[in-house]
JSON list of C-alpha atoms in Angstrom, two decimals:
[
{"chain": "Y", "resi": 17, "resn": "MET", "atom": "CA", "xyz": [-71.61, -99.48, 49.28]},
{"chain": "Y", "resi": 18, "resn": "GLU", "atom": "CA", "xyz": [-69.68, -102.75, 49.09]},
{"chain": "Y", "resi": 19, "resn": "SER", "atom": "CA", "xyz": [-67.98, -101.70, 45.85]},
{"chain": "Y", "resi": 20, "resn": "TRP", "atom": "CA", "xyz": [-66.76, -98.47, 47.51]},
{"chain": "Y", "resi": 21, "resn": "ILE", "atom": "CA", "xyz": [-65.09, -100.48, 50.23]},
{"chain": "Y", "resi": 22, "resn": "ILE", "atom": "CA", "xyz": [-63.41, -102.71, 47.66]},
{"chain": "Y", "resi": 23, "resn": "LEU", "atom": "CA", "xyz": [-62.23, -99.68, 45.68]},
{"chain": "Y", "resi": 24, "resn": "LEU", "atom": "CA", "xyz": [-60.99, -98.01, 48.86]},
{"chain": "Y", "resi": 25, "resn": "VAL", "atom": "CA", "xyz": [-58.98, -101.12, 49.80]},
{"chain": "Y", "resi": 26, "resn": "VAL", "atom": "CA", "xyz": [-57.55, -101.49, 46.28]},
{"chain": "Y", "resi": 27, "resn": "PHE", "atom": "CA", "xyz": [-56.64, -97.83, 45.74]},
{"chain": "Y", "resi": 28, "resn": "VAL", "atom": "CA", "xyz": [-55.71, -96.83, 49.28]},
{"chain": "Y", "resi": 29, "resn": "GLY", "atom": "CA", "xyz": [-55.06, -99.93, 51.39]},
{"chain": "Y", "resi": 30, "resn": "ILE", "atom": "CA", "xyz": [-52.76, -101.84, 49.06]},
{"chain": "Y", "resi": 31, "resn": "PRO", "atom": "CA", "xyz": [-50.56, -98.84, 48.15]},
{"chain": "Y", "resi": 32, "resn": "LEU", "atom": "CA", "xyz": [-50.39, -97.93, 51.85]},
{"chain": "Y", "resi": 33, "resn": "ILE", "atom": "CA", "xyz": [-49.21, -101.44, 52.72]},
{"chain": "Y", "resi": 34, "resn": "LEU", "atom": "CA", "xyz": [-46.62, -101.30, 49.91]},
{"chain": "Y", "resi": 35, "resn": "VAL", "atom": "CA", "xyz": [-45.31, -97.96, 51.19]},
{"chain": "Y", "resi": 36, "resn": "MET", "atom": "CA", "xyz": [-45.09, -99.32, 54.72]},
{"chain": "Y", "resi": 37, "resn": "ILE", "atom": "CA", "xyz": [-43.14, -102.36, 53.53]},
{"chain": "Y", "resi": 38, "resn": "TYR", "atom": "CA", "xyz": [-40.79, -100.19, 51.46]},
{"chain": "Y", "resi": 39, "resn": "ASN", "atom": "CA", "xyz": [-40.21, -97.84, 54.40]},
{"chain": "Y", "resi": 40, "resn": "ARG", "atom": "CA", "xyz": [-39.44, -100.78, 56.69]},
{"chain": "Y", "resi": 41, "resn": "LEU", "atom": "CA", "xyz": [-36.86, -102.10, 54.22]},
{"chain": "Y", "resi": 42, "resn": "VAL", "atom": "CA", "xyz": [-35.27, -98.64, 54.01]},
{"chain": "Y", "resi": 43, "resn": "ALA", "atom": "CA", "xyz": [-35.15, -98.37, 57.80]},
{"chain": "Y", "resi": 44, "resn": "LEU", "atom": "CA", "xyz": [-33.54, -101.80, 58.15]},
{"chain": "Y", "resi": 45, "resn": "LYS", "atom": "CA", "xyz": [-31.02, -100.96, 55.45]},
{"chain": "Y", "resi": 46, "resn": "GLN", "atom": "CA", "xyz": [-30.12, -97.76, 57.26]},
{"chain": "Y", "resi": 47, "resn": "THR", "atom": "CA", "xyz": [-29.69, -99.70, 60.51]},
{"chain": "Y", "resi": 48, "resn": "CYS", "atom": "CA", "xyz": [-27.23, -101.97, 58.71]},
{"chain": "Y", "resi": 49, "resn": "ASN", "atom": "CA", "xyz": [-25.37, -98.93, 57.35]},
{"chain": "Y", "resi": 50, "resn": "GLN", "atom": "CA", "xyz": [-25.23, -97.34, 60.79]},
{"chain": "Y", "resi": 51, "resn": "ALA", "atom": "CA", "xyz": [-24.02, -100.60, 62.34]},
{"chain": "Y", "resi": 52, "resn": "TRP", "atom": "CA", "xyz": [-21.31, -100.88, 59.69]},
{"chain": "Y", "resi": 53, "resn": "GLY", "atom": "CA", "xyz": [-20.31, -97.27, 60.45]},
{"chain": "Y", "resi": 54, "resn": "ASP", "atom": "CA", "xyz": [-19.80, -98.26, 64.09]},
{"chain": "Y", "resi": 55, "resn": "ILE", "atom": "CA", "xyz": [-17.52, -101.13, 63.05]},
{"chain": "Y", "resi": 56, "resn": "ASP", "atom": "CA", "xyz": [-15.64, -98.87, 60.66]},
{"chain": "Y", "resi": 57, "resn": "VAL", "atom": "CA", "xyz": [-14.91, -96.35, 63.42]},
{"chain": "Y", "resi": 58, "resn": "GLN", "atom": "CA", "xyz": [-13.56, -99.06, 65.70]},
{"chain": "Y", "resi": 59, "resn": "LEU", "atom": "CA", "xyz": [-11.44, -100.56, 62.93]},
{"chain": "Y", "resi": 60, "resn": "LYS", "atom": "CA", "xyz": [-9.96, -97.16, 62.09]},
{"chain": "Y", "resi": 61, "resn": "GLN", "atom": "CA", "xyz": [-9.03, -96.67, 65.74]},
{"chain": "Y", "resi": 62, "resn": "ARG", "atom": "CA", "xyz": [-7.42, -100.10, 65.70]},
{"chain": "Y", "resi": 63, "resn": "HIS", "atom": "CA", "xyz": [-5.52, -99.28, 62.51]},
{"chain": "Y", "resi": 64, "resn": "ASP", "atom": "CA", "xyz": [-4.26, -96.04, 64.10]},
{"chain": "Y", "resi": 65, "resn": "LEU", "atom": "CA", "xyz": [-3.13, -97.87, 67.24]},
{"chain": "Y", "resi": 66, "resn": "VAL", "atom": "CA", "xyz": [-1.11, -100.56, 65.47]},
{"chain": "Y", "resi": 67, "resn": "PRO", "atom": "CA", "xyz": [1.81, -98.33, 64.32]},
{"chain": "Y", "resi": 68, "resn": "ASN", "atom": "CA", "xyz": [2.26, -97.05, 67.89]},
{"chain": "Y", "resi": 69, "resn": "LEU", "atom": "CA", "xyz": [2.33, -100.58, 69.16]},
{"chain": "Y", "resi": 70, "resn": "VAL", "atom": "CA", "xyz": [4.86, -101.66, 66.53]},
{"chain": "Y", "resi": 71, "resn": "GLU", "atom": "CA", "xyz": [7.11, -98.67, 67.26]},
{"chain": "Y", "resi": 72, "resn": "THR", "atom": "CA", "xyz": [7.06, -99.49, 70.95]},
{"chain": "Y", "resi": 73, "resn": "VAL", "atom": "CA", "xyz": [8.05, -103.10, 70.29]},
{"chain": "Y", "resi": 74, "resn": "LYS", "atom": "CA", "xyz": [10.72, -102.16, 67.72]},
{"chain": "Y", "resi": 75, "resn": "GLY", "atom": "CA", "xyz": [13.09, -100.83, 70.34]},
{"chain": "Y", "resi": 76, "resn": "TYR", "atom": "CA", "xyz": [12.99, -104.10, 72.25]},
{"chain": "Y", "resi": 77, "resn": "ALA", "atom": "CA", "xyz": [12.83, -106.60, 69.42]},
{"chain": "Y", "resi": 78, "resn": "GLU", "atom": "CA", "xyz": [15.28, -105.41, 66.79]},
{"chain": "Y", "resi": 79, "resn": "HIS", "atom": "CA", "xyz": [15.83, -108.88, 65.35]},
{"chain": "Y", "resi": 80, "resn": "GLU", "atom": "CA", "xyz": [12.09, -109.69, 65.09]},
{"chain": "Y", "resi": 81, "resn": "LYS", "atom": "CA", "xyz": [11.56, -107.71, 61.89]},
{"chain": "Y", "resi": 82, "resn": "GLY", "atom": "CA", "xyz": [9.48, -110.45, 60.23]},
{"chain": "Y", "resi": 83, "resn": "THR", "atom": "CA", "xyz": [6.80, -110.27, 62.92]},
{"chain": "Y", "resi": 84, "resn": "LEU", "atom": "CA", "xyz": [6.76, -106.48, 62.91]},
{"chain": "Y", "resi": 85, "resn": "GLU", "atom": "CA", "xyz": [6.60, -106.29, 59.12]},
{"chain": "Y", "resi": 86, "resn": "GLY", "atom": "CA", "xyz": [3.79, -108.86, 59.14]},
{"chain": "Y", "resi": 87, "resn": "VAL", "atom": "CA", "xyz": [1.74, -106.65, 61.46]},
{"chain": "Y", "resi": 88, "resn": "ILE", "atom": "CA", "xyz": [2.32, -103.56, 59.31]},
{"chain": "Y", "resi": 89, "resn": "LYS", "atom": "CA", "xyz": [1.48, -105.47, 56.12]},
{"chain": "Y", "resi": 90, "resn": "ALA", "atom": "CA", "xyz": [-1.70, -106.92, 57.65]},
{"chain": "Y", "resi": 91, "resn": "ARG", "atom": "CA", "xyz": [-2.74, -103.44, 58.80]},
{"chain": "Y", "resi": 92, "resn": "GLN", "atom": "CA", "xyz": [-2.24, -101.99, 55.32]},
{"chain": "Y", "resi": 93, "resn": "THR", "atom": "CA", "xyz": [-4.18, -104.86, 53.74]},
{"chain": "Y", "resi": 94, "resn": "ALA", "atom": "CA", "xyz": [-7.07, -104.14, 56.12]},
{"chain": "Y", "resi": 95, "resn": "ILE", "atom": "CA", "xyz": [-6.99, -100.44, 55.29]},
{"chain": "Y", "resi": 96, "resn": "ASP", "atom": "CA", "xyz": [-6.94, -101.14, 51.55]},
{"chain": "Y", "resi": 97, "resn": "ALA", "atom": "CA", "xyz": [-9.74, -103.74, 51.57]},
{"chain": "Y", "resi": 98, "resn": "SER", "atom": "CA", "xyz": [-12.50, -102.84, 49.13]},
{"chain": "Y", "resi": 99, "resn": "SER", "atom": "CA", "xyz": [-15.29, -105.26, 50.00]},
{"chain": "Y", "resi": 100, "resn": "LEU", "atom": "CA", "xyz": [-16.79, -106.59, 53.20]},
{"chain": "Y", "resi": 101, "resn": "LYS", "atom": "CA", "xyz": [-15.42, -110.07, 52.48]},
{"chain": "Y", "resi": 102, "resn": "ASP", "atom": "CA", "xyz": [-11.91, -108.72, 51.81]},
{"chain": "Y", "resi": 103, "resn": "LEU", "atom": "CA", "xyz": [-12.06, -106.56, 54.91]},
{"chain": "Y", "resi": 104, "resn": "ALA", "atom": "CA", "xyz": [-13.17, -109.48, 57.10]},
{"chain": "Y", "resi": 105, "resn": "GLU", "atom": "CA", "xyz": [-10.28, -111.60, 55.78]},
{"chain": "Y", "resi": 106, "resn": "ALA", "atom": "CA", "xyz": [-7.79, -108.75, 56.23]},
{"chain": "Y", "resi": 107, "resn": "GLU", "atom": "CA", "xyz": [-8.99, -108.01, 59.76]},
{"chain": "Y", "resi": 108, "resn": "ASN", "atom": "CA", "xyz": [-8.64, -111.68, 60.63]},
{"chain": "Y", "resi": 109, "resn": "LEU", "atom": "CA", "xyz": [-5.04, -111.59, 59.31]},
{"chain": "Y", "resi": 110, "resn": "LEU", "atom": "CA", "xyz": [-4.37, -108.48, 61.37]},
{"chain": "Y", "resi": 111, "resn": "SER", "atom": "CA", "xyz": [-5.74, -110.18, 64.48]},
{"chain": "Y", "resi": 112, "resn": "GLY", "atom": "CA", "xyz": [-3.42, -113.13, 63.90]},
{"chain": "Y", "resi": 113, "resn": "ALA", "atom": "CA", "xyz": [-0.43, -110.84, 63.35]},
{"chain": "Y", "resi": 114, "resn": "LEU", "atom": "CA", "xyz": [-1.23, -108.95, 66.55]},
{"chain": "Y", "resi": 115, "resn": "ARG", "atom": "CA", "xyz": [-1.44, -112.23, 68.45]},
{"chain": "Y", "resi": 116, "resn": "GLN", "atom": "CA", "xyz": [2.07, -113.04, 67.20]},
{"chain": "Y", "resi": 117, "resn": "LEU", "atom": "CA", "xyz": [3.24, -109.61, 68.30]},
{"chain": "Y", "resi": 118, "resn": "PHE", "atom": "CA", "xyz": [1.89, -110.16, 71.81]},
{"chain": "Y", "resi": 119, "resn": "ALA", "atom": "CA", "xyz": [3.40, -113.64, 71.91]},
{"chain": "Y", "resi": 120, "resn": "LEU", "atom": "CA", "xyz": [6.70, -112.04, 70.96]},
{"chain": "Y", "resi": 121, "resn": "SER", "atom": "CA", "xyz": [6.46, -109.78, 73.99]},
{"chain": "Y", "resi": 122, "resn": "GLU", "atom": "CA", "xyz": [6.79, -112.85, 76.20]},
{"chain": "Y", "resi": 123, "resn": "SER", "atom": "CA", "xyz": [10.43, -113.10, 75.12]},
{"chain": "Y", "resi": 124, "resn": "TYR", "atom": "CA", "xyz": [11.20, -109.55, 76.28]},
{"chain": "Y", "resi": 125, "resn": "PRO", "atom": "CA", "xyz": [10.54, -108.99, 80.01]},
{"chain": "Y", "resi": 126, "resn": "ASP", "atom": "CA", "xyz": [11.50, -105.31, 79.73]},
{"chain": "Y", "resi": 127, "resn": "LEU", "atom": "CA", "xyz": [8.91, -104.86, 76.99]},
{"chain": "Y", "resi": 128, "resn": "LYS", "atom": "CA", "xyz": [6.21, -106.56, 79.06]},
{"chain": "Y", "resi": 129, "resn": "ALA", "atom": "CA", "xyz": [6.98, -104.12, 81.89]},
{"chain": "Y", "resi": 130, "resn": "ASN", "atom": "CA", "xyz": [7.00, -101.03, 79.64]},
{"chain": "Y", "resi": 131, "resn": "GLN", "atom": "CA", "xyz": [4.12, -98.72, 80.58]},
{"chain": "Y", "resi": 132, "resn": "ASN", "atom": "CA", "xyz": [3.62, -97.51, 77.03]},
{"chain": "Y", "resi": 133, "resn": "PHE", "atom": "CA", "xyz": [3.39, -101.09, 75.77]},
{"chain": "Y", "resi": 134, "resn": "LEU", "atom": "CA", "xyz": [1.00, -102.08, 78.56]},
{"chain": "Y", "resi": 135, "resn": "SER", "atom": "CA", "xyz": [-1.17, -99.04, 77.87]},
{"chain": "Y", "resi": 136, "resn": "LEU", "atom": "CA", "xyz": [-1.28, -99.77, 74.14]},
{"chain": "Y", "resi": 137, "resn": "GLN", "atom": "CA", "xyz": [-2.00, -103.43, 74.80]},
{"chain": "Y", "resi": 138, "resn": "ASN", "atom": "CA", "xyz": [-4.90, -102.53, 77.13]},
{"chain": "Y", "resi": 139, "resn": "GLU", "atom": "CA", "xyz": [-6.23, -100.02, 74.63]},
{"chain": "Y", "resi": 140, "resn": "LEU", "atom": "CA", "xyz": [-6.09, -102.64, 71.88]},
{"chain": "Y", "resi": 141, "resn": "ALA", "atom": "CA", "xyz": [-7.87, -105.20, 74.09]},
{"chain": "Y", "resi": 142, "resn": "ASP", "atom": "CA", "xyz": [-10.59, -102.62, 74.77]},
{"chain": "Y", "resi": 143, "resn": "LEU", "atom": "CA", "xyz": [-10.90, -101.92, 71.03]},
{"chain": "Y", "resi": 144, "resn": "GLU", "atom": "CA", "xyz": [-11.13, -105.65, 70.28]},
{"chain": "Y", "resi": 145, "resn": "ASN", "atom": "CA", "xyz": [-14.07, -105.88, 72.71]},
{"chain": "Y", "resi": 146, "resn": "LYS", "atom": "CA", "xyz": [-15.75, -102.89, 71.08]},
{"chain": "Y", "resi": 147, "resn": "ILE", "atom": "CA", "xyz": [-15.21, -104.37, 67.61]},
{"chain": "Y", "resi": 148, "resn": "ALA", "atom": "CA", "xyz": [-16.73, -107.67, 68.75]},
{"chain": "Y", "resi": 149, "resn": "ALA", "atom": "CA", "xyz": [-19.78, -105.86, 70.13]},
{"chain": "Y", "resi": 150, "resn": "ALA", "atom": "CA", "xyz": [-20.14, -103.75, 66.99]},
{"chain": "Y", "resi": 151, "resn": "ARG", "atom": "CA", "xyz": [-19.78, -106.88, 64.86]},
{"chain": "Y", "resi": 152, "resn": "ARG", "atom": "CA", "xyz": [-22.57, -108.60, 66.80]},
{"chain": "Y", "resi": 153, "resn": "PHE", "atom": "CA", "xyz": [-24.83, -105.56, 66.38]},
{"chain": "Y", "resi": 154, "resn": "PHE", "atom": "CA", "xyz": [-24.03, -105.36, 62.66]},
{"chain": "Y", "resi": 155, "resn": "ASN", "atom": "CA", "xyz": [-24.65, -109.08, 62.09]},
{"chain": "Y", "resi": 156, "resn": "ASN", "atom": "CA", "xyz": [-27.96, -108.80, 63.96]},
{"chain": "Y", "resi": 157, "resn": "ALA", "atom": "CA", "xyz": [-28.99, -105.85, 61.80]},
{"chain": "Y", "resi": 158, "resn": "VAL", "atom": "CA", "xyz": [-27.99, -107.80, 58.67]},
{"chain": "Y", "resi": 159, "resn": "GLN", "atom": "CA", "xyz": [-30.00, -110.80, 59.85]},
{"chain": "Y", "resi": 160, "resn": "GLU", "atom": "CA", "xyz": [-33.11, -108.65, 60.36]},
{"chain": "Y", "resi": 161, "resn": "PHE", "atom": "CA", "xyz": [-32.65, -106.97, 56.98]},
{"chain": "Y", "resi": 162, "resn": "ASN", "atom": "CA", "xyz": [-32.03, -110.24, 55.14]},
{"chain": "Y", "resi": 163, "resn": "THR", "atom": "CA", "xyz": [-35.08, -111.82, 56.76]},
{"chain": "Y", "resi": 164, "resn": "ALA", "atom": "CA", "xyz": [-37.25, -108.84, 55.77]},
{"chain": "Y", "resi": 165, "resn": "VAL", "atom": "CA", "xyz": [-35.94, -108.88, 52.20]},
{"chain": "Y", "resi": 166, "resn": "GLU", "atom": "CA", "xyz": [-36.81, -112.56, 51.82]},
{"chain": "Y", "resi": 167, "resn": "GLN", "atom": "CA", "xyz": [-40.29, -112.53, 53.41]},
{"chain": "Y", "resi": 168, "resn": "PHE", "atom": "CA", "xyz": [-43.45, -112.33, 51.34]},
{"chain": "Y", "resi": 169, "resn": "PRO", "atom": "CA", "xyz": [-44.76, -109.80, 50.24]},
{"chain": "Y", "resi": 170, "resn": "ALA", "atom": "CA", "xyz": [-41.64, -107.71, 50.98]},
{"chain": "Y", "resi": 171, "resn": "VAL", "atom": "CA", "xyz": [-39.59, -109.86, 48.62]},
{"chain": "Y", "resi": 172, "resn": "LEU", "atom": "CA", "xyz": [-41.63, -108.45, 45.72]},
{"chain": "Y", "resi": 173, "resn": "ILE", "atom": "CA", "xyz": [-40.88, -104.86, 46.72]},
{"chain": "Y", "resi": 174, "resn": "ALA", "atom": "CA", "xyz": [-37.26, -105.69, 47.56]},
{"chain": "Y", "resi": 175, "resn": "ASN", "atom": "CA", "xyz": [-36.70, -107.14, 44.10]},
{"chain": "Y", "resi": 176, "resn": "MET", "atom": "CA", "xyz": [-38.49, -104.24, 42.44]},
{"chain": "Y", "resi": 177, "resn": "PHE", "atom": "CA", "xyz": [-36.38, -101.60, 44.22]},
{"chain": "Y", "resi": 178, "resn": "GLY", "atom": "CA", "xyz": [-33.05, -103.43, 44.25]},
{"chain": "Y", "resi": 179, "resn": "PHE", "atom": "CA", "xyz": [-32.85, -104.40, 47.91]},
{"chain": "Y", "resi": 180, "resn": "SER", "atom": "CA", "xyz": [-30.63, -107.46, 48.17]},
{"chain": "Y", "resi": 181, "resn": "ALA", "atom": "CA", "xyz": [-29.29, -109.54, 51.03]},
{"chain": "Y", "resi": 182, "resn": "LYS", "atom": "CA", "xyz": [-26.20, -108.21, 52.78]},
{"chain": "Y", "resi": 183, "resn": "ASP", "atom": "CA", "xyz": [-23.12, -110.17, 53.84]},
{"chain": "Y", "resi": 184, "resn": "TYR", "atom": "CA", "xyz": [-22.33, -110.88, 57.48]},
{"chain": "Y", "resi": 185, "resn": "PHE", "atom": "CA", "xyz": [-19.03, -109.79, 58.99]},
{"chain": "Y", "resi": 186, "resn": "GLU", "atom": "CA", "xyz": [-17.70, -113.29, 59.65]},
{"chain": "Y", "resi": 187, "resn": "VAL", "atom": "CA", "xyz": [-15.13, -114.28, 62.23]},
{"chain": "Y", "resi": 188, "resn": "GLY", "atom": "CA", "xyz": [-12.20, -116.07, 60.64]},
{"chain": "Y", "resi": 189, "resn": "GLU", "atom": "CA", "xyz": [-10.50, -119.19, 61.88]},
{"chain": "Y", "resi": 190, "resn": "THR", "atom": "CA", "xyz": [-7.64, -117.13, 63.38]},
{"chain": "Y", "resi": 191, "resn": "GLU", "atom": "CA", "xyz": [-10.08, -115.30, 65.64]},
{"chain": "Y", "resi": 192, "resn": "ARG", "atom": "CA", "xyz": [-11.98, -118.27, 67.02]},
{"chain": "Y", "resi": 193, "resn": "GLY", "atom": "CA", "xyz": [-11.31, -118.75, 70.69]},
{"chain": "Y", "resi": 194, "resn": "ALA", "atom": "CA", "xyz": [-9.89, -116.38, 73.25]},
{"chain": "Y", "resi": 195, "resn": "PRO", "atom": "CA", "xyz": [-6.62, -114.58, 72.59]},
{"chain": "Y", "resi": 196, "resn": "ASN", "atom": "CA", "xyz": [-3.66, -115.86, 74.54]},
{"chain": "Y", "resi": 197, "resn": "VAL", "atom": "CA", "xyz": [-2.17, -112.70, 76.02]},
{"chain": "Y", "resi": 198, "resn": "LYS", "atom": "CA", "xyz": [0.01, -113.07, 79.12]},
{"chain": "Y", "resi": 199, "resn": "PHE", "atom": "CA", "xyz": [1.48, -110.49, 81.42]}
]
């Protein structure tokens, strides 16, 4: 009778535990993918908003081409980024360029009073908050996944099936602290 229990544990219990661990890793990986999808949607909305913002400012700040071109270039770099690290760096550059654009608006009272500009600025501020929330959710999902991938006995299954630690979506130096936007 005792040998049947041992055989049952070896042939049913251990494979069942392995399947449960594998399924948990898959679920955590999918949570990371879904969280990244949320960030991607917000970043695409941000990328779509930037040209409208630049066009609105262009009419008021004809001689500020360097700032406007910097914003457009930073946006394109973010769109073209191919890895999470490159994207994080590009998004940080875009945030810095947008900060310069809003600082520029301080020199143009008519621009600051323009309803279209104010609407775009508010929409961008809302998107920045959504991106920050999505980034926190993504980084939390990555932390859970990375912890699961490194814990024993899951590390054995993770290595066997190619699960590897994911990168966090880091905040760059240009994004630390609150933005300085004045009305």
